[in-house]
Short mmCIF file of C-alpha atoms and ligand atoms in Angstrom, two decimals:
data_model
loop_
_atom_site.label_atom_id
_atom_site.label_comp_id
_atom_site.label_asym_id
_atom_site.label_seq_id
_atom_site.Cartn_x
_atom_site.Cartn_y
_atom_site.Cartn_z
CA UNK A 281 19.51 -18.53 -6.16
CA UNK A 282 15.85 -18.88 -5.20
CA UNK A 283 13.77 -16.38 -3.29
CA UNK A 284 14.08 -16.90 0.47
CA UNK A 285 12.01 -19.80 1.84
CA UNK A 286 8.73 -18.95 3.42
CA UNK A 287 8.66 -19.74 7.12
CA UNK A 288 5.75 -20.11 9.51
CA UNK A 289 4.25 -16.83 10.76
CA UNK A 290 4.96 -16.36 14.42
CA UNK A 291 2.89 -13.77 16.33
CA UNK A 292 5.27 -11.37 18.00
CA UNK A 293 3.09 -10.29 20.86
CA UNK A 294 -0.16 -11.24 22.58
CA UNK A 295 -3.38 -9.89 21.08
CA UNK A 296 -4.77 -6.72 22.55
CA UNK A 297 -7.19 -7.28 25.39
CA UNK A 298 -10.82 -6.40 25.18
CA UNK A 299 -10.34 -3.68 27.83
CA UNK A 300 -9.54 -0.86 25.46
CA UNK A 301 -5.80 -0.53 25.86
CA UNK A 302 -4.37 3.03 25.53
CA UNK A 303 -2.57 3.72 22.29
CA UNK A 304 0.98 4.97 22.50
CA UNK A 305 0.95 7.92 20.06
CA UNK A 306 4.76 7.80 19.68
CA UNK A 307 4.71 4.16 18.64
CA UNK A 308 1.82 4.86 16.26
CA UNK A 309 3.75 7.64 14.59
CA UNK A 310 6.76 5.27 14.29
CA UNK A 311 4.67 2.59 12.66
CA UNK A 312 2.91 5.08 10.38
CA UNK A 313 6.28 6.30 9.16
CA UNK A 314 7.45 2.69 8.72
CA UNK A 315 4.37 2.08 6.60
CA UNK A 316 4.92 5.01 4.28
CA UNK A 317 8.70 4.39 3.91
CA UNK A 318 7.93 0.64 3.33
CA UNK A 319 5.49 1.63 0.53
CA UNK A 320 8.12 3.70 -1.26
CA UNK A 321 10.84 1.14 -0.74
CA UNK A 322 8.69 -1.70 -2.06
CA UNK A 323 7.84 0.49 -5.07
CA UNK A 324 11.53 1.43 -5.81
CA UNK A 325 12.77 -2.13 -5.24
CA UNK A 326 9.96 -3.79 -7.24
CA UNK A 327 10.09 -1.43 -10.18
CA UNK A 328 13.30 -3.14 -11.33
CA UNK A 329 11.54 -6.54 -11.74
CA UNK A 330 8.03 -5.36 -12.81
CA UNK A 331 6.61 -7.46 -15.60
CA UNK A 332 9.46 -10.03 -15.39
CA UNK A 333 8.93 -13.74 -14.74
CA UNK A 334 10.69 -15.32 -11.71
CA UNK A 335 13.01 -17.35 -13.98
CA UNK A 336 14.04 -14.16 -15.83
CA UNK A 337 14.80 -12.42 -12.53
CA UNK A 338 16.87 -15.40 -11.36
CA UNK A 339 18.80 -15.43 -14.61
CA UNK A 340 19.55 -11.73 -14.45
CA UNK A 341 20.04 -11.07 -10.69
CA UNK A 342 20.23 -14.40 -8.88
CA UNK A 343 18.24 -12.81 -6.06
CA UNK A 344 17.08 -9.24 -6.74
CA UNK A 345 17.92 -7.57 -3.42
CA UNK A 346 19.10 -3.99 -4.01
CA UNK A 347 17.47 -0.75 -5.09
CA UNK A 348 19.20 -0.23 -8.46
CA UNK A 349 16.55 1.43 -10.65
CA UNK A 350 16.27 0.22 -14.26
CA UNK A 351 13.38 -2.04 -15.18
CA UNK A 352 11.06 -1.41 -18.09
CA UNK A 353 10.75 2.25 -16.94
CA UNK A 354 14.51 2.72 -16.95
CA UNK A 355 14.30 4.39 -13.60
CA UNK A 356 17.20 6.01 -11.86
CA UNK A 357 18.32 4.34 -8.64
CA UNK A 358 15.96 5.20 -5.73
CA UNK A 359 13.16 6.59 -7.89
CA UNK A 360 9.57 5.61 -7.16
CA UNK A 361 6.65 5.16 -9.52
CA UNK A 362 2.88 5.87 -9.66
CA UNK A 363 2.20 3.85 -6.51
CA UNK A 364 4.07 6.23 -4.17
CA UNK A 365 3.41 9.35 -6.18
CA UNK A 366 -0.33 8.91 -6.24
CA UNK A 367 -0.32 8.25 -2.46
CA UNK A 368 1.56 11.56 -1.96
CA UNK A 369 -0.88 13.48 -4.13
CA UNK A 370 -3.87 11.85 -2.36
CA UNK A 371 -2.29 12.83 0.98
CA UNK A 372 -1.97 16.41 -0.22
CA UNK A 373 -5.63 16.48 -1.17
CA UNK A 374 -6.74 15.11 2.26
CA UNK A 375 -4.60 17.64 4.11
CA UNK A 376 -5.85 20.55 1.99
CA UNK A 377 -9.54 19.46 2.22
CA UNK A 378 -9.21 18.54 5.97
CA UNK A 379 -10.72 15.22 5.03
CA UNK A 380 -12.02 13.47 1.92
CA UNK A 381 -13.16 15.58 -1.00
CA UNK A 382 -13.33 13.56 -4.14
CA UNK A 383 -13.05 16.59 -6.42
CA UNK A 384 -9.88 17.75 -4.81
CA UNK A 385 -8.56 14.18 -5.05
CA UNK A 386 -9.39 14.05 -8.78
CA UNK A 387 -7.77 17.47 -9.36
CA UNK A 388 -4.60 16.30 -7.60
CA UNK A 389 -4.50 13.18 -9.74
CA UNK A 390 -4.90 15.37 -12.86
CA UNK A 391 -2.02 17.56 -11.65
CA UNK A 392 0.04 14.39 -11.21
CA UNK A 393 -0.86 13.10 -14.66
CA UNK A 394 0.06 16.41 -16.24
CA UNK A 395 3.48 16.33 -14.53
CA UNK A 396 4.28 13.42 -16.84
CA UNK A 397 4.85 10.60 -14.33
CA UNK A 398 7.07 7.65 -15.28
CA UNK A 399 3.99 5.41 -15.66
CA UNK A 400 0.21 5.56 -15.36
CA UNK A 401 -2.18 2.65 -15.38
CA UNK A 402 -4.76 2.33 -18.17
CA UNK A 403 -7.79 2.38 -15.88
CA UNK A 404 -6.50 5.42 -14.07
CA UNK A 405 -5.77 7.30 -17.30
CA UNK A 406 -9.17 6.49 -18.76
CA UNK A 407 -11.07 7.51 -15.60
CA UNK A 408 -9.14 10.73 -15.27
CA UNK A 409 -9.82 11.58 -18.88
CA UNK A 410 -13.54 11.00 -18.29
CA UNK A 411 -13.38 13.32 -15.28
CA UNK A 412 -11.87 16.03 -17.53
CA UNK A 413 -14.74 15.54 -19.98
CA UNK A 414 -17.72 15.48 -17.69
CA UNK A 415 -16.51 16.07 -14.10
CA UNK A 416 -17.59 12.67 -12.88
CA UNK A 417 -16.13 11.72 -9.48
CA UNK A 418 -17.29 8.14 -9.63
CA UNK A 419 -15.81 6.18 -12.47
CA UNK A 420 -18.03 4.05 -14.66
CA UNK A 421 -18.59 0.61 -13.14
CA UNK A 422 -16.57 -1.94 -15.09
CA UNK A 423 -15.57 -5.51 -14.83
CA UNK A 424 -12.27 -4.44 -16.35
CA UNK A 425 -11.45 -2.19 -13.39
CA UNK A 426 -10.37 -4.97 -11.09
CA UNK A 427 -6.76 -3.91 -11.03
CA UNK A 428 -4.83 -2.91 -7.92
CA UNK A 429 -4.52 0.82 -8.77
CA UNK A 430 -7.06 2.03 -6.14
CA UNK A 431 -5.44 -0.11 -3.42
CA UNK A 432 -1.81 0.95 -3.97
CA UNK A 433 -2.40 4.54 -2.88
CA UNK A 434 -4.60 4.17 0.17
CA UNK A 435 -2.12 4.87 2.91
CA UNK A 436 -2.91 8.61 3.54
CA UNK A 437 -6.59 7.77 3.73
CA UNK A 438 -5.79 5.23 6.45
CA UNK A 439 -3.51 7.65 8.30
CA UNK A 440 -6.31 10.24 8.39
CA UNK A 441 -8.81 7.75 9.90
CA UNK A 442 -6.78 5.48 12.15
CA UNK A 443 -9.25 5.24 15.02
CA UNK A 444 -12.49 5.35 13.03
CA UNK A 445 -13.03 2.19 10.91
CA UNK A 446 -16.28 3.56 9.48
CA UNK A 447 -14.64 6.71 8.24
CA UNK A 448 -11.68 4.69 6.96
CA UNK A 449 -14.03 2.50 4.96
CA UNK A 450 -16.02 5.42 3.46
CA UNK A 451 -12.94 7.49 2.61
CA UNK A 452 -11.06 4.56 1.13
CA UNK A 453 -13.94 3.70 -1.22
CA UNK A 454 -14.53 7.40 -2.13
CA UNK A 455 -10.98 7.83 -3.24
CA UNK A 456 -10.96 4.45 -4.98
CA UNK A 457 -14.08 5.18 -6.99
CA UNK A 458 -12.53 8.25 -8.60
CA UNK A 459 -10.65 5.81 -10.86
CA UNK A 460 -11.83 2.24 -10.05
CA UNK A 461 -15.48 1.27 -9.69
CA UNK A 462 -15.47 -2.47 -9.32
CA UNK A 463 -16.63 -4.83 -6.53
CA UNK A 464 -13.41 -6.83 -6.43
CA UNK A 465 -11.31 -3.71 -6.35
CA UNK A 466 -13.47 -2.38 -3.46
CA UNK A 467 -13.13 -5.61 -1.47
CA UNK A 468 -9.40 -6.00 -1.95
CA UNK A 469 -8.78 -2.31 -1.27
CA UNK A 470 -10.78 -2.47 1.96
CA UNK A 471 -8.88 -5.59 3.18
CA UNK A 472 -5.52 -4.00 2.54
CA UNK A 473 -6.64 -0.64 4.15
CA UNK A 474 -7.99 -2.37 7.30
CA UNK A 475 -4.87 -4.58 7.70
CA UNK A 476 -2.71 -1.49 7.34
CA UNK A 477 -4.77 0.39 9.87
CA UNK A 478 -4.55 -2.46 12.42
CA UNK A 479 -0.81 -2.89 11.87
CA UNK A 480 -0.26 0.85 12.58
CA UNK A 481 -2.57 1.02 15.60
CA UNK A 482 -1.57 -2.26 17.23
CA UNK A 483 1.71 -3.46 15.74
CA UNK A 484 0.61 -6.97 16.69
CA UNK A 485 -0.28 -9.97 14.56
CA UNK A 486 -3.46 -11.27 16.25
CA UNK A 487 -5.71 -8.43 15.12
CA UNK A 488 -4.50 -8.80 11.53
CA UNK A 489 -5.15 -12.59 11.53
CA UNK A 490 -8.57 -12.03 12.94
CA UNK A 491 -9.45 -9.31 10.39
CA UNK A 492 -8.07 -11.36 7.49
CA UNK A 493 -10.13 -14.38 8.53
CA UNK A 494 -13.31 -12.40 8.78
CA UNK A 495 -12.73 -10.78 5.38
CA UNK A 496 -12.11 -14.17 3.80
CA UNK A 497 -15.53 -15.32 5.10
CA UNK A 498 -17.11 -12.53 3.00
CA UNK A 499 -14.60 -12.61 0.11
CA UNK A 500 -13.16 -16.17 0.00
CA UNK A 501 -11.26 -15.44 -3.26
CA UNK A 502 -8.83 -13.20 -1.47
CA UNK A 503 -7.56 -15.95 0.90
CA UNK A 504 -3.80 -16.11 0.52
CA UNK A 505 -3.91 -19.92 0.99
CA UNK A 506 -5.17 -19.96 -2.64
CA UNK A 507 -1.96 -18.22 -3.78
CA UNK A 508 -0.22 -20.15 -6.53
CA UNK A 509 2.40 -17.72 -7.65
CA UNK A 510 0.27 -15.38 -9.82
CA UNK A 511 1.64 -11.94 -9.00
CA UNK A 512 0.03 -9.81 -11.66
CA UNK A 513 -1.96 -6.55 -11.13
CA UNK A 514 -5.41 -8.23 -10.73
CA UNK A 515 -6.51 -7.15 -7.24
CA UNK A 516 -7.28 -10.72 -6.23
CA UNK A 517 -3.81 -11.89 -7.11
CA UNK A 518 -2.27 -8.77 -5.45
CA UNK A 519 -4.05 -9.45 -2.14
CA UNK A 520 -3.11 -13.18 -2.26
CA UNK A 521 0.55 -12.38 -3.12
CA UNK A 522 0.94 -9.64 -0.48
CA UNK A 523 -0.71 -11.63 2.27
CA UNK A 524 1.09 -14.84 1.39
CA UNK A 525 4.50 -13.18 1.77
CA UNK A 526 3.48 -11.03 4.76
CA UNK A 527 1.95 -13.82 6.81
CA UNK A 528 4.66 -16.38 5.93
CA UNK A 529 7.79 -14.37 6.56
CA UNK A 530 9.19 -13.04 9.79
CA UNK A 531 10.84 -9.75 8.94
CA UNK A 532 10.43 -6.82 6.51
CA UNK A 533 13.35 -7.78 4.29
CA UNK A 534 12.22 -11.40 3.70
CA UNK A 535 8.69 -10.27 2.93
CA UNK A 536 9.83 -7.76 0.36
CA UNK A 537 12.44 -10.04 -1.22
CA UNK A 538 9.82 -12.75 -1.68
CA UNK A 539 7.46 -10.35 -3.36
CA UNK A 540 9.80 -8.57 -5.80
CA UNK A 541 11.50 -11.75 -6.90
CA UNK A 542 8.07 -13.02 -7.94
CA UNK A 543 7.95 -10.37 -10.69
CA UNK A 544 4.66 -9.53 -12.27
CA UNK A 545 3.29 -6.32 -10.82
CA UNK A 546 6.35 -6.28 -8.55
CA UNK A 547 6.44 -2.54 -7.79
CA UNK A 548 2.77 -2.42 -6.77
CA UNK A 549 2.77 -5.66 -4.88
CA UNK A 550 6.05 -4.52 -3.28
CA UNK A 551 4.63 -1.16 -2.34
CA UNK A 552 1.50 -2.72 -0.75
CA UNK A 553 3.50 -5.36 1.10
CA UNK A 554 5.94 -2.67 2.27
CA UNK A 555 3.05 -0.61 3.53
CA UNK A 556 1.72 -3.43 5.76
CA UNK A 557 5.11 -4.90 6.72
CA UNK A 558 6.67 -1.45 7.31
CA UNK A 559 3.83 -0.66 9.75
CA UNK A 560 4.05 -4.05 11.49
CA UNK A 561 7.76 -4.23 11.98
CA UNK A 562 8.42 -0.48 12.17
CA UNK A 563 10.99 1.69 10.38
CA UNK A 564 13.94 0.28 12.31
CA UNK A 565 13.35 -3.09 10.61
CA UNK A 566 13.81 -1.56 7.12
CA UNK A 567 17.30 -2.41 5.88
CA UNK A 568 19.49 0.71 5.89
CA UNK A 569 20.89 -0.12 2.44
CA UNK A 570 17.33 0.37 1.10
CA UNK A 571 16.58 3.50 3.08
CA UNK A 572 19.91 5.05 2.02
CA UNK A 573 19.02 4.62 -1.68
CA UNK A 574 15.47 5.92 -1.56
CA UNK A 575 15.16 9.30 -3.38
CA UNK A 576 15.84 11.85 -0.57
CA UNK A 577 13.07 14.15 -1.85
CA UNK A 578 10.52 11.37 -1.63
CA UNK A 579 11.81 10.38 1.82
CA UNK A 580 11.39 13.92 3.12
CA UNK A 581 7.93 14.25 1.54
CA UNK A 582 6.89 11.03 3.33
CA UNK A 583 8.28 12.22 6.68
CA UNK A 584 6.50 15.54 6.37
CA UNK A 585 3.16 14.13 5.20
CA UNK A 586 3.09 11.44 7.84
CA UNK A 587 3.69 14.03 10.54
CA UNK A 588 1.15 16.44 9.13
CA UNK A 589 -1.58 13.84 8.71
CA UNK A 590 -1.16 12.50 12.24
CA UNK A 591 -1.08 16.02 13.71
CA UNK A 592 -4.13 17.15 11.85
CA UNK A 593 -6.36 14.13 12.27
CA UNK A 594 -5.11 12.60 15.59
CA UNK A 595 -3.91 15.51 17.76
CA UNK A 596 -4.81 13.77 21.01
CA UNK A 597 -2.06 12.91 23.39
CA UNK A 598 -1.29 9.34 24.52
CA UNK A 599 -3.62 9.53 27.53
CA UNK A 600 -6.54 10.74 25.43
CA UNK A 601 -6.67 7.94 22.77
CA UNK A 602 -8.32 4.76 23.89
CA UNK A 603 -9.65 2.04 21.65
MG1 LIG R 738 4.15 1.60 -10.25
MG1 LIG R 739 2.87 -1.65 -10.92
#
């Protein structure tokens, strides 16, 4: 069976007005949680088909649609990989430092690396080893660092800067440069961070379309209309893959099924798509069969960290937050 057909993207609600609508803090918390759970679920679901080709996935699963573990990492059912783990470590660093502190971020990543994670990307390993050698907090600039490893872990940075795009941009790049110092990585990471931020704050499609269009004017290579099925870990292909399935499906499940059945860097593309779609559609749109299989320890870490980040960085009540 083929992956589900891609349907036209239908905006769910009118765009926000220019008159600074109040933000419903309860709804924002809900969407933030949907985003973090979506990230972990995309990771756990996609890890099974990482590095496979679509034809291999069809031959083995028909349609890959359940969290079953396995894959090249031989994961147990419900386990997550570096994408979710690095986000959680980054979130811990942000909470401890009360903001962005690149040294604390690097130290957390080192602690994660020493805990022997199931996988670690080559660029990340090299950069962290250089940090251990000379303490550098900005990785060496390299044309070979255009992978999606800086983008996959951005969510806690976004959650700590939801109402301040300037801070979101600065913190996103600061954490990115600890391991990835590359213009394409920067551009793609910023696009994905801003779309996630807008999905959490508004939960509406119009701001996402507007933001995507304006990014494509600056970085035309990221336009998902150029997507031709390449779903590897190159940041340009990741952005195209994620946005193609997000903008051309109408619910969380279809978006994620489309992505993970494309193979390639399926866990990372699934995690990033889950982060945006989970925010946009909210946690109630995540299939219960997926939520029920997610590692309960990871689920509770996500619930706690989401609550702590929002409480620390956005303590205002509903009536106090206006955009
Ligand atoms: Mg991974
Ligand atoms: Mg991956």
